[in-house]
Tab-separated table of C-alpha atoms in Angstrom:
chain	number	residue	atom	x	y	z
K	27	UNK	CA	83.804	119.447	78.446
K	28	UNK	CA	81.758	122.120	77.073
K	29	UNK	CA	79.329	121.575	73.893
K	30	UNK	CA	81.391	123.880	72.183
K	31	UNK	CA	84.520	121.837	72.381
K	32	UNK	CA	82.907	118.608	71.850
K	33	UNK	CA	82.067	119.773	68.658
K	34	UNK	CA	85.627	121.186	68.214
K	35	UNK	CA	86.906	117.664	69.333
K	36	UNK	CA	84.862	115.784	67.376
K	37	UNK	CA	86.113	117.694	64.386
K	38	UNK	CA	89.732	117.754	64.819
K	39	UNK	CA	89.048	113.942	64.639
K	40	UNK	CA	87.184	113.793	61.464
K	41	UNK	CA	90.141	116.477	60.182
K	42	UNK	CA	92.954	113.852	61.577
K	43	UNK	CA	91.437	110.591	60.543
K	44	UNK	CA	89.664	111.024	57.047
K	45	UNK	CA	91.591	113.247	55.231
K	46	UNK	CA	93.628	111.865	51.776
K	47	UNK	CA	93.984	115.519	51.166
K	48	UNK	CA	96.044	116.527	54.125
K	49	UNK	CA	98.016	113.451	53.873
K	50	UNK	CA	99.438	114.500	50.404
K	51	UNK	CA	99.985	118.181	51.786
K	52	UNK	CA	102.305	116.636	54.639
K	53	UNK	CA	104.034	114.736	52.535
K	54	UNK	CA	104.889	118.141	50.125
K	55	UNK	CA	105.716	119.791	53.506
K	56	UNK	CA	107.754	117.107	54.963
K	57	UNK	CA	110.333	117.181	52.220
K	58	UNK	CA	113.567	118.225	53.940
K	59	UNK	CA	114.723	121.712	53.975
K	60	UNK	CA	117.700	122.908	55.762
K	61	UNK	CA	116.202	126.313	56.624
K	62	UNK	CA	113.119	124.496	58.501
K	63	UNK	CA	115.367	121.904	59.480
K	64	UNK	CA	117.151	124.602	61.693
K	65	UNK	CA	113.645	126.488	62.399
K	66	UNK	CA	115.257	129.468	61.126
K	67	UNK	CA	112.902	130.077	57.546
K	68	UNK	CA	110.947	132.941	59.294
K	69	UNK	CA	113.967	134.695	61.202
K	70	UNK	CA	114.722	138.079	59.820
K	71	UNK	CA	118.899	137.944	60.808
K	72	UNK	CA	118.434	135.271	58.798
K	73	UNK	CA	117.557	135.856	55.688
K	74	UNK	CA	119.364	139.039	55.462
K	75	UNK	CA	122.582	137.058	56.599
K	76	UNK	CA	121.710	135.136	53.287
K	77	UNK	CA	121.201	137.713	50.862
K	78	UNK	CA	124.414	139.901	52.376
K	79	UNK	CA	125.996	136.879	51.197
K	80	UNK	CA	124.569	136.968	47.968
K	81	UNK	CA	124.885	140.409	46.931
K	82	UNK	CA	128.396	140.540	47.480
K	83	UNK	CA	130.316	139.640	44.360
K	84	UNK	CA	133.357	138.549	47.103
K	85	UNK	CA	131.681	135.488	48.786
K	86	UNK	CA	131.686	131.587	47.679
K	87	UNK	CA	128.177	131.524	45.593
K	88	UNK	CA	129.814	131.057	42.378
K	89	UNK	CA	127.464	134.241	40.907
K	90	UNK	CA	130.074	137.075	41.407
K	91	UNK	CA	128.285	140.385	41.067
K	92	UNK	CA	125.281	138.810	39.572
K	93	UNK	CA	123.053	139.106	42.138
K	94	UNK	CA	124.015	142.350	42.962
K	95	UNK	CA	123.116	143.893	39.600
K	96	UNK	CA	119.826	141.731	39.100
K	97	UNK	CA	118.367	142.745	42.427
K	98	UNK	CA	119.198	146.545	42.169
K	99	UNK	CA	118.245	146.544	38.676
K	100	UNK	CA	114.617	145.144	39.679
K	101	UNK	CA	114.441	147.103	42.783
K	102	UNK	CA	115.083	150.583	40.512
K	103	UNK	CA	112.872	149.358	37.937
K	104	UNK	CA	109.740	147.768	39.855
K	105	UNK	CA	109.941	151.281	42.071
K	106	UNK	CA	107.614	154.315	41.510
K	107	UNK	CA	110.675	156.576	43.089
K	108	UNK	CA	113.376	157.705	41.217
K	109	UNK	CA	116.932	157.964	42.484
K	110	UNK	CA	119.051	160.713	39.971
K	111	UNK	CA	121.469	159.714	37.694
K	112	UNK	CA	120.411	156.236	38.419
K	113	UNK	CA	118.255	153.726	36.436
K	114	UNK	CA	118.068	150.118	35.965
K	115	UNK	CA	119.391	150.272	32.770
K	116	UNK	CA	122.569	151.952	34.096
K	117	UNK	CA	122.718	149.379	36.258
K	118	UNK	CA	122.907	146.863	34.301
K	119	UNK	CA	125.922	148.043	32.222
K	120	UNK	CA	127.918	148.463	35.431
K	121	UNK	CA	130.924	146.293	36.944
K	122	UNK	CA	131.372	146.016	40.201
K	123	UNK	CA	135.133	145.694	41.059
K	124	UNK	CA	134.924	147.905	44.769
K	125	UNK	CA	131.717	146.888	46.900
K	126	UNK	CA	131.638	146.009	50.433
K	127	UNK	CA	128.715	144.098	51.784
K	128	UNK	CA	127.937	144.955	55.674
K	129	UNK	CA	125.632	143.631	58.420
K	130	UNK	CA	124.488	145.742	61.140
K	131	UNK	CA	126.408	148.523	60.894
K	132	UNK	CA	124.676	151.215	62.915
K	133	UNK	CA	122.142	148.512	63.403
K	134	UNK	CA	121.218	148.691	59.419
K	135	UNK	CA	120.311	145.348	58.469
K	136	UNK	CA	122.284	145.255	54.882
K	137	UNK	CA	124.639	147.812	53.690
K	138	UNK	CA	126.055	147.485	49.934
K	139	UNK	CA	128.622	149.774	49.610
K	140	UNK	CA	130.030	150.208	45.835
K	141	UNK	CA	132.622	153.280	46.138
K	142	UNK	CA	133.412	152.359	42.024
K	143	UNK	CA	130.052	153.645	40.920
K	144	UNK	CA	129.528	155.794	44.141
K	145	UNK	CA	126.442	153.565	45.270
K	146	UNK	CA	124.414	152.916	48.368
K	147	UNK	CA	122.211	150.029	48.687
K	148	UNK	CA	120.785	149.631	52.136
K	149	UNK	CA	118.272	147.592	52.867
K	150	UNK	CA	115.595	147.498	56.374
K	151	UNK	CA	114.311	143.381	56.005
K	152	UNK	CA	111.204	142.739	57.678
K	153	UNK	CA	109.858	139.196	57.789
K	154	UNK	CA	106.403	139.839	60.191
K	155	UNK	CA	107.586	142.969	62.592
K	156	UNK	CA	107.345	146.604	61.375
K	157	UNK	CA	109.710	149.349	61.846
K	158	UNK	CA	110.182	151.020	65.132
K	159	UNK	CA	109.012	155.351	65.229
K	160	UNK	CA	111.414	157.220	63.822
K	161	UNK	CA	114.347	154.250	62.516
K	162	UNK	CA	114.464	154.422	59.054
K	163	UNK	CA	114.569	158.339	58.871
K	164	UNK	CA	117.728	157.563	61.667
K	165	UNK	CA	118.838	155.203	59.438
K	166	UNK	CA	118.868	157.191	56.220
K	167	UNK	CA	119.978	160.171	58.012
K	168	UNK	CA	123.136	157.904	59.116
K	169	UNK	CA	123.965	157.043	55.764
K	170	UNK	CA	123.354	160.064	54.201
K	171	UNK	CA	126.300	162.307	56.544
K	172	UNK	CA	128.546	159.186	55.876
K	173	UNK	CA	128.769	158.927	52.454
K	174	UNK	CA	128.088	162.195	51.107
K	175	UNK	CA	127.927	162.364	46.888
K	176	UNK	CA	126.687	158.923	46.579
K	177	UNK	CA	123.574	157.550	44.792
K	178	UNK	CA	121.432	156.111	47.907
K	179	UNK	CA	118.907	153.621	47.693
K	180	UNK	CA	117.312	153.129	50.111
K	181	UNK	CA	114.789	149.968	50.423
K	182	UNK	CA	112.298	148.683	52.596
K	183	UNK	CA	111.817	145.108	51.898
K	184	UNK	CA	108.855	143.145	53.787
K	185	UNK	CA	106.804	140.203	52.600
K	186	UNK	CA	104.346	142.208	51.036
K	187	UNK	CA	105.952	144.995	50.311
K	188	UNK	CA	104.148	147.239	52.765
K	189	UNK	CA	104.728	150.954	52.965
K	190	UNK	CA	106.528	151.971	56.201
K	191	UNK	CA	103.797	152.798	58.905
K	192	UNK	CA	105.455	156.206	59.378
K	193	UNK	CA	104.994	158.512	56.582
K	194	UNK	CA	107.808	160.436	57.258
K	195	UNK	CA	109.960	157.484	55.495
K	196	UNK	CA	108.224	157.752	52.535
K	197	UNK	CA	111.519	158.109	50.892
K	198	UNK	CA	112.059	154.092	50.941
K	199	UNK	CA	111.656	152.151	48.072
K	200	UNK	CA	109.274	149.322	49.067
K	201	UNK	CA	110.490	146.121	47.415
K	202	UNK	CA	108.385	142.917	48.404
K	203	UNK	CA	110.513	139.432	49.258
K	204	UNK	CA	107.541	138.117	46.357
K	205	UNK	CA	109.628	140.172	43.933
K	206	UNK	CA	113.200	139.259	45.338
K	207	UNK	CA	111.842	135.450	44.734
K	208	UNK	CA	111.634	136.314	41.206
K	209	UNK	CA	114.576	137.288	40.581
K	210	UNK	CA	116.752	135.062	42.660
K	211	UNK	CA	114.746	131.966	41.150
K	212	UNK	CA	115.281	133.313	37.308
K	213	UNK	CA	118.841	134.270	38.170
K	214	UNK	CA	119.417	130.600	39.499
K	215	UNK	CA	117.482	128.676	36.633
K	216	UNK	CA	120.196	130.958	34.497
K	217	UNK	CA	123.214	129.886	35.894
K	218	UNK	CA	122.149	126.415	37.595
K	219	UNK	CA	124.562	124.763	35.623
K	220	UNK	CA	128.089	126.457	36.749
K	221	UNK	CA	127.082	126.635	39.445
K	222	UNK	CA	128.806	124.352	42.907
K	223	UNK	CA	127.050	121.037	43.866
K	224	UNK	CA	126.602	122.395	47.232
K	225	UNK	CA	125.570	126.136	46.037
K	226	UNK	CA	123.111	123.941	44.140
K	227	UNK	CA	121.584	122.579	46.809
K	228	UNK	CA	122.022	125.537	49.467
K	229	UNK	CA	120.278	127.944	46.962
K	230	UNK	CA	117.312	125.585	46.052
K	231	UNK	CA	116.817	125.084	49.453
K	232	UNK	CA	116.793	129.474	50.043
K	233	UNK	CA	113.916	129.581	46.639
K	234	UNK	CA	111.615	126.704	48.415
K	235	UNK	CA	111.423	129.033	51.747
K	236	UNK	CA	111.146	132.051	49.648
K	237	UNK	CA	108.242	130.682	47.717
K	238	UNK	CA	106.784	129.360	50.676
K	239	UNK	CA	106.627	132.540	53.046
K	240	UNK	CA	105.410	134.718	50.001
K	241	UNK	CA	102.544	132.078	48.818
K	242	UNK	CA	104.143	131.645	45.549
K	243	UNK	CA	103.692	127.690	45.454
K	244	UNK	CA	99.873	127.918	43.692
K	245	UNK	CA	99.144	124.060	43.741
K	246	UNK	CA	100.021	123.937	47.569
K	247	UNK	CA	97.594	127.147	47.948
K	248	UNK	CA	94.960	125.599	46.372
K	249	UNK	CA	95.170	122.252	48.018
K	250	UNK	CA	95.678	124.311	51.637
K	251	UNK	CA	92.257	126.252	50.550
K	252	UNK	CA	90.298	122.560	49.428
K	253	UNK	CA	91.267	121.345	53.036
K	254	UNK	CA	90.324	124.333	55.070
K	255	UNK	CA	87.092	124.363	53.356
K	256	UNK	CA	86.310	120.722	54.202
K	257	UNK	CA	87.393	120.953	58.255
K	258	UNK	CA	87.494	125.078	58.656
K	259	UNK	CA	86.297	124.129	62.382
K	260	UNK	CA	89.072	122.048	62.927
K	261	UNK	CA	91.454	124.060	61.701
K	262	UNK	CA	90.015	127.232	63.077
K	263	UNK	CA	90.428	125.164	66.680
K	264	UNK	CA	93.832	123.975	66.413
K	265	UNK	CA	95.266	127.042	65.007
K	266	UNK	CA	93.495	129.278	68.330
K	267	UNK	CA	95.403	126.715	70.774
K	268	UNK	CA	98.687	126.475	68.457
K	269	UNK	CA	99.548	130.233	68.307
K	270	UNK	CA	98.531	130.136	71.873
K	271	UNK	CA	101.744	128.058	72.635
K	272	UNK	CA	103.629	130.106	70.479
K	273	UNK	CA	102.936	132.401	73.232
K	274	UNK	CA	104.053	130.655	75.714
K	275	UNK	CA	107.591	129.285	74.071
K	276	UNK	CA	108.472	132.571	73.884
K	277	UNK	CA	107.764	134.300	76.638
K	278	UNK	CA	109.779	131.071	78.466
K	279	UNK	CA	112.546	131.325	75.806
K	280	UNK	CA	112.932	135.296	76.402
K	281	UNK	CA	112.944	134.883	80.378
K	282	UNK	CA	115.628	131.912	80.331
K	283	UNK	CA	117.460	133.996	77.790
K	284	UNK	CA	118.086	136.771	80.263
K	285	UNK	CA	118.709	134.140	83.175
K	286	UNK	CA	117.476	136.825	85.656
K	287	UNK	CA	114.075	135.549	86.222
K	288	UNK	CA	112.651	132.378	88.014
K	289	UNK	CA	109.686	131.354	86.104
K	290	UNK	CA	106.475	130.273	88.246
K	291	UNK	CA	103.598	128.943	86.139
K	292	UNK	CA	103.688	128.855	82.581
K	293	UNK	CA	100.172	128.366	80.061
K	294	UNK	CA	99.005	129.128	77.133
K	295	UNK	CA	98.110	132.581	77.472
K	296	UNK	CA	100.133	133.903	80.962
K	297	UNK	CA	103.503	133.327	82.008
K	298	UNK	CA	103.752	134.075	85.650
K	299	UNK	CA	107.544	134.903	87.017
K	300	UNK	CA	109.475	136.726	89.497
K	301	UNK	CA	112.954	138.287	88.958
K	302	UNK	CA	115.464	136.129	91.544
K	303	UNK	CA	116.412	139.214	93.121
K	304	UNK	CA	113.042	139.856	94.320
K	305	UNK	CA	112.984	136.001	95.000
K	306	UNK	CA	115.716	135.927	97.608
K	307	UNK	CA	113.764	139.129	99.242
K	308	UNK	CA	110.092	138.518	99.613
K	309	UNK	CA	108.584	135.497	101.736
K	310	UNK	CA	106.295	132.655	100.159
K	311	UNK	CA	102.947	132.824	101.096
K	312	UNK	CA	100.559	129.587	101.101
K	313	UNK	CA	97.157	131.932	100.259
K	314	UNK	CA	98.612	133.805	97.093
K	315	UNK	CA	98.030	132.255	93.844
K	316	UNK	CA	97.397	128.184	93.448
K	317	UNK	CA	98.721	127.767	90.154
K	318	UNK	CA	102.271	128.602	90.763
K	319	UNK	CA	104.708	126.222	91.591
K	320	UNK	CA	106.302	128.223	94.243
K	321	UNK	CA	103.883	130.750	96.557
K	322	UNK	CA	105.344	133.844	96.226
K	323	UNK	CA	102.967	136.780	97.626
K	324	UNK	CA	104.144	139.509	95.393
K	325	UNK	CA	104.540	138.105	91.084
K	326	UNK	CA	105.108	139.576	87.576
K	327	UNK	CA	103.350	137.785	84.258
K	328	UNK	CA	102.972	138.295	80.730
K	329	UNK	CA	99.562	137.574	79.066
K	330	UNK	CA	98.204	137.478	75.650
K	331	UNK	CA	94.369	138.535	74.635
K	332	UNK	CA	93.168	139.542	71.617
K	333	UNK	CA	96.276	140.465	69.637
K	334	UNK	CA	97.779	142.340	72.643
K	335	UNK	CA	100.323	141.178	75.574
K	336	UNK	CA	99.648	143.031	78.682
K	337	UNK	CA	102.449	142.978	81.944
K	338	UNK	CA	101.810	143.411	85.590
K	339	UNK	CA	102.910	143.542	88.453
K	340	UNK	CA	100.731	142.393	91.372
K	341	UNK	CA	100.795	141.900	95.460
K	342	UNK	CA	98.259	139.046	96.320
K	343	UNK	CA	96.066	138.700	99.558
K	344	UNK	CA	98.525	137.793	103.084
K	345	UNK	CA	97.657	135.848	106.050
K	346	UNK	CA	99.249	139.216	107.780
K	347	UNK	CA	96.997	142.201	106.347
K	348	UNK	CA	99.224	144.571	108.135
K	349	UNK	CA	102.210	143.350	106.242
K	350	UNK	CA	100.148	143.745	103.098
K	351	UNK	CA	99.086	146.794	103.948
K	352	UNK	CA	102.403	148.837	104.915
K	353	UNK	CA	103.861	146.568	101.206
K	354	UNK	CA	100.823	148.747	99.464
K	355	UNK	CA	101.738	152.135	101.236
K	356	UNK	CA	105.771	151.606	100.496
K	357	UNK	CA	104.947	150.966	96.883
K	358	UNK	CA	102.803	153.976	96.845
K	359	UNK	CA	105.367	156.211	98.369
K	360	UNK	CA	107.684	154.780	95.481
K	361	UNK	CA	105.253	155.979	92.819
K	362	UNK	CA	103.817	152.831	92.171
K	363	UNK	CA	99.856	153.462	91.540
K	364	UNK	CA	97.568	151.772	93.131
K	365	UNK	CA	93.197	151.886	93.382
K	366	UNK	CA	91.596	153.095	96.543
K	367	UNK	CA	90.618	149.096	97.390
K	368	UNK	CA	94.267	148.309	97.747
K	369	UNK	CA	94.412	150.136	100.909
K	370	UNK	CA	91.465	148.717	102.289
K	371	UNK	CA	92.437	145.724	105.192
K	372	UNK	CA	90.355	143.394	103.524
K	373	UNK	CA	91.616	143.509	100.244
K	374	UNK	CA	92.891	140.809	98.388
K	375	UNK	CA	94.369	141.387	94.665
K	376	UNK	CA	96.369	144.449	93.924
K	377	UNK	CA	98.489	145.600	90.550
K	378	UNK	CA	100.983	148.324	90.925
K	379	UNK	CA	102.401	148.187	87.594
K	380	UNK	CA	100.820	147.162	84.415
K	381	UNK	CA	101.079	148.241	80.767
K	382	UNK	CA	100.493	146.575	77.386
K	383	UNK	CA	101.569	146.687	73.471
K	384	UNK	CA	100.087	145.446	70.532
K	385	UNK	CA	101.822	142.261	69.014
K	386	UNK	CA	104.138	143.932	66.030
K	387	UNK	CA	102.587	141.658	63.294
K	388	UNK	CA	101.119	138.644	63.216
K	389	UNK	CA	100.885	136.022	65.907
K	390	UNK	CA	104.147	134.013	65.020
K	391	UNK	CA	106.894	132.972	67.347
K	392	UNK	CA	109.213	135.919	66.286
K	393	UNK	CA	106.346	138.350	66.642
K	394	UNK	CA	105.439	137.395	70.000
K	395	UNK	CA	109.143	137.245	71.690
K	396	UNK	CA	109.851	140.893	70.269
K	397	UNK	CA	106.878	142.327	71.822
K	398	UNK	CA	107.343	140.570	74.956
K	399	UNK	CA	111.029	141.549	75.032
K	400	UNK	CA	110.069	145.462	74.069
K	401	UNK	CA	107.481	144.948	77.573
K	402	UNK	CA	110.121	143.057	79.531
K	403	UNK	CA	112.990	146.167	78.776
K	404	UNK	CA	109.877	148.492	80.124
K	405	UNK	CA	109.059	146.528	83.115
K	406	UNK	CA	113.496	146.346	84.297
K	407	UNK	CA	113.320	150.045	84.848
K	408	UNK	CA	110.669	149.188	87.661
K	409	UNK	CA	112.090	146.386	88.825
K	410	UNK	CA	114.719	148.191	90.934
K	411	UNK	CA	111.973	150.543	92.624
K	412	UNK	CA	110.331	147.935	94.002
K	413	UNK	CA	113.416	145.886	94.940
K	414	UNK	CA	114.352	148.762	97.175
K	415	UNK	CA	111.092	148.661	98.813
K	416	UNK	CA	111.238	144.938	99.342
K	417	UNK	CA	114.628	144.950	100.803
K	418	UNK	CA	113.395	147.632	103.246
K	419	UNK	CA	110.570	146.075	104.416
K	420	UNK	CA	111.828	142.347	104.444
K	421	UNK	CA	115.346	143.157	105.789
K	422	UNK	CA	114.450	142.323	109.460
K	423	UNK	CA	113.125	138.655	107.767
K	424	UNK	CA	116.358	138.179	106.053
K	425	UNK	CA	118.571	139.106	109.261
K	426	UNK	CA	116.406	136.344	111.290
């Protein structure tokens, strides 16, 4: 053990084993809620799937088109864009007797559809990830040749509420889930009362997330800040290796997903796999890497480093350097890339494919399996390329 983490050791104990402060914190924390009782809290599908269900004036909240007109009120009013012949005041005088509430239709999270009042409420949620180039102008575009001669609002709700990081959809509203909090919470202190035991419960539940994930809950903020100022080492230390595993679940959760992949070695910061069609192809080799539970001479992996995940491909060093060698020139020929030392008989390391992408917001769970899943779709149109070189090569192997 290193000086470094000694010190980092001995603090994490000092942080565990004298601290009245983070005792009371995890027992705020530990009170039970169903939406971290089902891990789901930070899950974007998620919280749009609840508030589809409670801006539609049709569903079993008990708040009819309540929540509707509060929300699109705010959103109109809080916004520094203007949508004609449509204000929050208007809103507010409204019924609602005609509105359909949709989920991913043309991949739009939240589609409020009010063909009464001729109004479009769509809504982009974004919990940590940003938008992809180009969707919400696609989006917008979509809705705007579908329901020609309506009002459209079109909002872009993250945490913060962030502008879009492509200027060309500046036309979004950008409404913050802070602000949704807000009114949800003074819309449920309103009608608390006639409200459903259960709708009650479900609802308080939806606020205590909310005012979690937006730092709204100022005594737990200020008790979080007294503790990280007393053991900011420890902290610091287990937060580095904690996010770390995030990694690692799910990069292993996105490979077993697909079920085409045999996973070999699995740490922190690299997951190390093959896809099983390449496994029943190329031979195991006893020199290649030590770490993986099965010596393959040819493996993909994902790693994480400094805010980025990187993916390669990679033929390792063979007790036949002849067989490595003509592996190296088929790739080539393929239009694989490799350096001028692959080619050389004494080489031992070689990466034919390898490209990386920044992790779309900030190192959570949800973050990390998105950008590993955009690499992983990248990597499957190169996975058949070298499959056909494999099979070519190895085919006299397999026939044995």
């Amino acid at each position: 053990m290193s000086i470094n983490e000694k010190i980092a050791s001995e603090a994490i104990d000092w942080f565990l084993a004298d601290n009245q402060d983070f005792e009371v914190l995890c027992s705020q924390l530990s009170e039970f809620n169903v939406f971290q009782a089902l891990k789901i809290e930070q899950i974007e599908i998620r919280h749009s799937n609840v508030l589809a269900w409670l801006l539609n004036p049709e569903e079993s909240h008990g708040l009819w088109d309540m929540a509707l007109r509060r929300v699109l009120s705010n959103i109109l009013l809080l916004s520094d864009k203007s949508i004609q012949g449509l204000s929050a005041g208007d809103v507010e005088m409204m019924d609602f007797p005609q509105v359909e509430v949709l989920r991913e239709w043309h991949n739009i999270d939240i589609l409020v559809i009010d063909r009464y009042n001729k109004i479009i409420l769509f809504i982009e949620n974004k919990i940590h990830s940003g938008e992809s180039k180009g969707q919400l102008k696609k989006y917008k575009n979509i809705i705007e040749n579908d329901f020609v001669g309506f009002k459209i609002v079109p909002v872009f709700l993250t945490l913060t509420g962030q502008d879009p990081h492509d200027t060309d959809e500046g036309d979004y509203i950008c409404y913050s889930h802070g602000q949704l909090y807000h009114v949800l919470k003074n819309l449920f202190e309103q009608q608390k009362s006639k409200l459903a035991q259960q709708v009650q419960f479900f609802m308080q539940h939806y606020l205590d997330t909310l005012r979690r994930l937006t730092m709204q809950d100022q005594k737990l903020m200020e008790l979080c800040k007294k503790i990280y100022l007393k053991h900011k080492l420890a902290l610091d230390t287990i937060f580095e290796y904690g996010k770390a595993s995030d990694f690692k679940r799910a990069v292993e959760a996105l490979l077993e997903k697909e079920n085409e992949f045999e996973i070999l070695s699995a740490g922190v910061s690299s997951v190390w796999f093959v896809p099983k069609s390449w496994a029943n192809i190329i031979p195991e080799n006893g020199i290649a890497w030590t770490h993986l539970k099965r010596p393959v001479s040819i493996v993909c992996w994902f790693e994480a480093y400094k805010g980025i995940i990187y993916s390669h491909f990679e033929v390792s060093k063979m007790n036949d350097p002849d067989l490595r060698l003509k592996i190296i020139k088929s790739l080539d020929a393929a239009g694989f890339k490799f350096t001028a030392k692959a080619f050389e008989k004494n080489a031992t390391y070689s990466r034919f494919y390898g490209t990386s992408l920044k992790i779309n917001g900030t190192l959570e769970y949800d973050s990390l399996y998105s950008t590993a899943e955009k690499l992983l779709e990248k990597a499957k149109l190169e996975f058949p390329k070298a499959e056909v070189v494999f099979r070519e090569i190895f085919k006299s192997n397999q026939q044995k």
